[in-house]
Amino acid sequence: MSDESRGGGMIIFATFLVGMVLSQMPLPDMLVWARPEWVVLILIYWVMALPHRVGMGSAFAIGVLLDVVRGSVLGLSALSLTLIAFLVLLLYKRLRMFPLWQQSFMVLVLVGINQLLFHWMQSMTGTTGNSLLFLLPSLVSALVWPWLFLLLRATRHTFYLK
């Protein structure tokens, strides 16, 4: 195993840590519902780009860590991120072929599924409201996707991740 392939896991993990920090940064009350789902976006990218390195196991581990960071019920994010990783693993060959605007639409659908599943699980635990604003992050995430995709692709090429 070369030094490049061993160090790549740390770069991928560092991007997830940056995503967790961005997902926890305080925002003004007007923008709280418009926060992109950074961890989901980063997960979609890495599963699509390197499906042999980042998959459902990684998604579950990142989800448990995200639940700990958020202080939410343990396993909520883990289950929803695992489902998203599974769906991306099913579609990654097609997603790679799509232009960025079509990928953005698929990100809208995938993050929307994540939001619906997370909202449904929160309603089972009694910790949710009755507004549809919980779907707004999927739209914002789709708008952020092209720039995040280009940034993560440049990171992957800079560190020769394969």
PDB file of C-alpha atoms in Angstrom:
ATOM      1  CA  MET A   1       0.000   0.000   0.000  1.00  0.00           C
ATOM      2  CA  SER A   2       1.495   3.317  -1.049  1.00  0.00           C
ATOM      3  CA  ASP A   3       1.731   6.446   1.070  1.00  0.00           C
ATOM      4  CA  GLU A   4      -0.768   8.204  -1.216  1.00  0.00           C
ATOM      5  CA  SER A   5      -3.537   5.662  -0.635  1.00  0.00           C
ATOM      6  CA  ARG A   6      -2.991   5.549   3.143  1.00  0.00           C
ATOM      7  CA  GLY A   7      -3.151   9.340   3.491  1.00  0.00           C
ATOM      8  CA  GLY A   8      -6.258   9.621   1.360  1.00  0.00           C
ATOM      9  CA  GLY A   9      -8.512   8.369   4.123  1.00  0.00           C
ATOM     10  CA  MET A  10      -7.427  11.246   6.334  1.00  0.00           C
ATOM     11  CA  ILE A  11      -8.228  13.779   3.596  1.00  0.00           C
ATOM     12  CA  ILE A  12     -11.700  12.271   3.145  1.00  0.00           C
ATOM     13  CA  PHE A  13     -12.275  12.269   6.911  1.00  0.00           C
ATOM     14  CA  ALA A  14     -11.068  15.889   7.103  1.00  0.00           C
ATOM     15  CA  THR A  15     -13.662  16.930   4.514  1.00  0.00           C
ATOM     16  CA  PHE A  16     -16.367  15.272   6.627  1.00  0.00           C
ATOM     17  CA  LEU A  17     -15.099  17.130   9.705  1.00  0.00           C
ATOM     18  CA  VAL A  18     -15.259  20.425   7.805  1.00  0.00           C
ATOM     19  CA  GLY A  19     -18.808  19.530   6.784  1.00  0.00           C
ATOM     20  CA  MET A  20     -19.756  18.845  10.411  1.00  0.00           C
ATOM     21  CA  VAL A  21     -18.288  22.175  11.495  1.00  0.00           C
ATOM     22  CA  LEU A  22     -20.196  23.985   8.735  1.00  0.00           C
ATOM     23  CA  SER A  23     -23.399  22.190   9.724  1.00  0.00           C
ATOM     24  CA  GLN A  24     -23.055  23.398  13.322  1.00  0.00           C
ATOM     25  CA  MET A  25     -22.018  27.008  12.731  1.00  0.00           C
ATOM     26  CA  PRO A  26     -24.556  29.446  14.170  1.00  0.00           C
ATOM     27  CA  LEU A  27     -26.676  31.311  11.641  1.00  0.00           C
ATOM     28  CA  PRO A  28     -29.164  34.164  12.000  1.00  0.00           C
ATOM     29  CA  ASP A  29     -32.722  33.044  12.687  1.00  0.00           C
ATOM     30  CA  MET A  30     -33.783  33.909   9.134  1.00  0.00           C
ATOM     31  CA  LEU A  31     -31.200  31.569   7.615  1.00  0.00           C
ATOM     32  CA  VAL A  32     -31.443  28.549   9.915  1.00  0.00           C
ATOM     33  CA  TRP A  33     -33.788  26.707   7.555  1.00  0.00           C
ATOM     34  CA  ALA A  34     -31.667  27.622   4.521  1.00  0.00           C
ATOM     35  CA  ARG A  35     -28.521  25.836   5.745  1.00  0.00           C
ATOM     36  CA  PRO A  36     -27.247  23.319   3.170  1.00  0.00           C
ATOM     37  CA  GLU A  37     -26.851  19.736   4.330  1.00  0.00           C
ATOM     38  CA  TRP A  38     -23.058  19.827   4.155  1.00  0.00           C
ATOM     39  CA  VAL A  39     -22.395  16.324   5.449  1.00  0.00           C
ATOM     40  CA  VAL A  40     -24.914  14.779   3.042  1.00  0.00           C
ATOM     41  CA  LEU A  41     -23.413  16.696   0.120  1.00  0.00           C
ATOM     42  CA  ILE A  42     -19.896  15.595   1.014  1.00  0.00           C
ATOM     43  CA  LEU A  43     -21.101  12.007   1.419  1.00  0.00           C
ATOM     44  CA  ILE A  44     -22.797  12.081  -1.992  1.00  0.00           C
ATOM     45  CA  TYR A  45     -19.601  13.368  -3.595  1.00  0.00           C
ATOM     46  CA  TRP A  46     -17.255  10.818  -2.026  1.00  0.00           C
ATOM     47  CA  VAL A  47     -19.566   7.861  -2.649  1.00  0.00           C
ATOM     48  CA  MET A  48     -19.988   8.972  -6.249  1.00  0.00           C
ATOM     49  CA  ALA A  49     -16.264   9.658  -6.791  1.00  0.00           C
ATOM     50  CA  LEU A  50     -14.704   6.811  -4.771  1.00  0.00           C
ATOM     51  CA  PRO A  51     -17.347   4.120  -4.165  1.00  0.00           C
ATOM     52  CA  HIS A  52     -14.671   1.560  -3.281  1.00  0.00           C
ATOM     53  CA  ARG A  53     -13.417   3.741  -0.393  1.00  0.00           C
ATOM     54  CA  VAL A  54     -16.550   5.452   0.943  1.00  0.00           C
ATOM     55  CA  GLY A  55     -19.726   3.435   1.220  1.00  0.00           C
ATOM     56  CA  MET A  56     -22.504   2.445   3.565  1.00  0.00           C
ATOM     57  CA  GLY A  57     -20.188   1.593   6.463  1.00  0.00           C
ATOM     58  CA  SER A  58     -18.529   4.986   6.248  1.00  0.00           C
ATOM     59  CA  ALA A  59     -21.932   6.655   6.022  1.00  0.00           C
ATOM     60  CA  PHE A  60     -23.108   4.852   9.154  1.00  0.00           C
ATOM     61  CA  ALA A  61     -19.977   5.839  11.100  1.00  0.00           C
ATOM     62  CA  ILE A  62     -20.208   9.473   9.962  1.00  0.00           C
ATOM     63  CA  GLY A  63     -23.916   9.454  10.837  1.00  0.00           C
ATOM     64  CA  VAL A  64     -23.278   8.250  14.385  1.00  0.00           C
ATOM     65  CA  LEU A  65     -20.571  10.900  14.780  1.00  0.00           C
ATOM     66  CA  LEU A  66     -22.976  13.527  13.426  1.00  0.00           C
ATOM     67  CA  ASP A  67     -25.649  12.424  15.914  1.00  0.00           C
ATOM     68  CA  VAL A  68     -23.138  12.834  18.733  1.00  0.00           C
ATOM     69  CA  VAL A  69     -22.104  16.279  17.483  1.00  0.00           C
ATOM     70  CA  ARG A  70     -25.720  17.431  17.066  1.00  0.00           C
ATOM     71  CA  GLY A  71     -26.880  15.896  20.312  1.00  0.00           C
ATOM     72  CA  SER A  72     -29.788  14.194  18.559  1.00  0.00           C
ATOM     73  CA  VAL A  73     -31.168  10.716  19.087  1.00  0.00           C
ATOM     74  CA  LEU A  74     -28.374   8.273  18.357  1.00  0.00           C
ATOM     75  CA  GLY A  75     -28.879   6.561  15.013  1.00  0.00           C
ATOM     76  CA  LEU A  76     -31.153   9.061  13.248  1.00  0.00           C
ATOM     77  CA  SER A  77     -28.464  10.549  11.038  1.00  0.00           C
ATOM     78  CA  ALA A  78     -26.738   7.180  10.758  1.00  0.00           C
ATOM     79  CA  LEU A  79     -29.813   5.544   9.233  1.00  0.00           C
ATOM     80  CA  SER A  80     -30.584   8.403   6.855  1.00  0.00           C
ATOM     81  CA  LEU A  81     -26.952   8.743   5.686  1.00  0.00           C
ATOM     82  CA  THR A  82     -26.711   4.985   5.171  1.00  0.00           C
ATOM     83  CA  LEU A  83     -29.808   5.067   2.972  1.00  0.00           C
ATOM     84  CA  ILE A  84     -28.417   7.976   0.947  1.00  0.00           C
ATOM     85  CA  ALA A  85     -25.097   6.140   0.505  1.00  0.00           C
ATOM     86  CA  PHE A  86     -27.003   3.045  -0.664  1.00  0.00           C
ATOM     87  CA  LEU A  87     -28.966   5.069  -3.234  1.00  0.00           C
ATOM     88  CA  VAL A  88     -25.818   6.800  -4.501  1.00  0.00           C
ATOM     89  CA  LEU A  89     -24.036   3.433  -4.749  1.00  0.00           C
ATOM     90  CA  LEU A  90     -26.900   2.227  -6.935  1.00  0.00           C
ATOM     91  CA  LEU A  91     -26.669   5.291  -9.189  1.00  0.00           C
ATOM     92  CA  TYR A  92     -23.028   6.390  -9.087  1.00  0.00           C
ATOM     93  CA  LYS A  93     -22.166   5.329 -12.644  1.00  0.00           C
ATOM     94  CA  ARG A  94     -25.077   7.335 -14.013  1.00  0.00           C
ATOM     95  CA  LEU A  95     -24.437  10.285 -11.726  1.00  0.00           C
ATOM     96  CA  ARG A  96     -20.869  10.558 -12.978  1.00  0.00           C
ATOM     97  CA  MET A  97     -22.123  10.911 -16.550  1.00  0.00           C
ATOM     98  CA  PHE A  98     -24.645  13.660 -15.787  1.00  0.00           C
ATOM     99  CA  PRO A  99     -23.740  17.310 -16.319  1.00  0.00           C
ATOM    100  CA  LEU A 100     -23.625  19.411 -13.148  1.00  0.00           C
ATOM    101  CA  TRP A 101     -27.149  20.770 -13.530  1.00  0.00           C
ATOM    102  CA  GLN A 102     -28.593  17.233 -13.691  1.00  0.00           C
ATOM    103  CA  GLN A 103     -26.429  16.192 -10.760  1.00  0.00           C
ATOM    104  CA  SER A 104     -27.867  19.181  -8.873  1.00  0.00           C
ATOM    105  CA  PHE A 105     -31.367  17.915  -9.558  1.00  0.00           C
ATOM    106  CA  MET A 106     -30.420  14.452  -8.282  1.00  0.00           C
ATOM    107  CA  VAL A 107     -28.860  16.082  -5.206  1.00  0.00           C
ATOM    108  CA  LEU A 108     -32.173  17.876  -4.666  1.00  0.00           C
ATOM    109  CA  VAL A 109     -33.965  14.518  -4.737  1.00  0.00           C
ATOM    110  CA  LEU A 110     -31.406  12.707  -2.559  1.00  0.00           C
ATOM    111  CA  VAL A 111     -31.209  15.440   0.072  1.00  0.00           C
ATOM    112  CA  GLY A 112     -35.003  15.695  -0.047  1.00  0.00           C
ATOM    113  CA  ILE A 113     -35.235  11.964   0.704  1.00  0.00           C
ATOM    114  CA  ASN A 114     -32.742  12.462   3.537  1.00  0.00           C
ATOM    115  CA  GLN A 115     -34.780  15.346   4.941  1.00  0.00           C
ATOM    116  CA  LEU A 116     -38.064  13.437   4.687  1.00  0.00           C
ATOM    117  CA  LEU A 117     -36.617  10.364   6.358  1.00  0.00           C
ATOM    118  CA  PHE A 118     -34.957  12.406   9.104  1.00  0.00           C
ATOM    119  CA  HIS A 119     -38.150  14.410   9.677  1.00  0.00           C
ATOM    120  CA  TRP A 120     -40.222  11.222   9.825  1.00  0.00           C
ATOM    121  CA  MET A 121     -37.855   9.651  12.365  1.00  0.00           C
ATOM    122  CA  GLN A 122     -37.867  12.851  14.436  1.00  0.00           C
ATOM    123  CA  SER A 123     -41.667  12.817  14.442  1.00  0.00           C
ATOM    124  CA  MET A 124     -41.539   9.267  15.811  1.00  0.00           C
ATOM    125  CA  THR A 125     -39.470  10.558  18.744  1.00  0.00           C
ATOM    126  CA  GLY A 126     -41.679  13.638  19.145  1.00  0.00           C
ATOM    127  CA  THR A 127     -39.014  16.256  18.387  1.00  0.00           C
ATOM    128  CA  THR A 128     -40.319  17.920  15.230  1.00  0.00           C
ATOM    129  CA  GLY A 129     -42.556  20.758  14.094  1.00  0.00           C
ATOM    130  CA  ASN A 130     -45.382  20.752  11.593  1.00  0.00           C
ATOM    131  CA  SER A 131     -43.916  22.952   8.852  1.00  0.00           C
ATOM    132  CA  LEU A 132     -42.600  22.070   5.414  1.00  0.00           C
ATOM    133  CA  LEU A 133     -39.587  24.340   5.899  1.00  0.00           C
ATOM    134  CA  PHE A 134     -37.540  21.232   6.663  1.00  0.00           C
ATOM    135  CA  LEU A 135     -37.374  20.638   2.867  1.00  0.00           C
ATOM    136  CA  LEU A 136     -35.712  24.002   2.159  1.00  0.00           C
ATOM    137  CA  PRO A 137     -32.165  22.673   2.816  1.00  0.00           C
ATOM    138  CA  SER A 138     -32.585  20.263  -0.103  1.00  0.00           C
ATOM    139  CA  LEU A 139     -33.128  23.182  -2.485  1.00  0.00           C
ATOM    140  CA  VAL A 140     -30.216  25.157  -1.033  1.00  0.00           C
ATOM    141  CA  SER A 141     -28.015  22.045  -1.174  1.00  0.00           C
ATOM    142  CA  ALA A 142     -28.846  21.600  -4.862  1.00  0.00           C
ATOM    143  CA  LEU A 143     -27.811  25.208  -5.501  1.00  0.00           C
ATOM    144  CA  VAL A 144     -24.529  24.745  -3.603  1.00  0.00           C
ATOM    145  CA  TRP A 145     -23.719  21.390  -5.255  1.00  0.00           C
ATOM    146  CA  PRO A 146     -21.858  22.621  -8.394  1.00  0.00           C
ATOM    147  CA  TRP A 147     -19.374  24.682  -6.365  1.00  0.00           C
ATOM    148  CA  LEU A 148     -18.878  21.998  -3.737  1.00  0.00           C
ATOM    149  CA  PHE A 149     -18.424  19.370  -6.456  1.00  0.00           C
ATOM    150  CA  LEU A 150     -15.704  21.428  -8.131  1.00  0.00           C
ATOM    151  CA  LEU A 151     -13.982  22.133  -4.800  1.00  0.00           C
ATOM    152  CA  LEU A 152     -13.964  18.482  -3.720  1.00  0.00           C
ATOM    153  CA  ARG A 153     -12.858  17.312  -7.165  1.00  0.00           C
ATOM    154  CA  ALA A 154      -9.937  19.753  -7.043  1.00  0.00           C
ATOM    155  CA  THR A 155      -9.096  18.438  -3.555  1.00  0.00           C
ATOM    156  CA  ARG A 156      -9.230  14.849  -4.809  1.00  0.00           C
ATOM    157  CA  HIS A 157      -6.950  15.626  -7.748  1.00  0.00           C
ATOM    158  CA  THR A 158      -4.552  17.642  -5.597  1.00  0.00           C
ATOM    159  CA  PHE A 159      -4.025  14.716  -3.225  1.00  0.00           C
ATOM    160  CA  TYR A 160      -4.188  12.044  -5.961  1.00  0.00           C
ATOM    161  CA  LEU A 161      -7.029  10.152  -4.278  1.00  0.00           C
ATOM    162  CA  LYS A 162      -8.026   7.018  -6.156  1.00  0.00           C
TER     163      LYS A 162
END
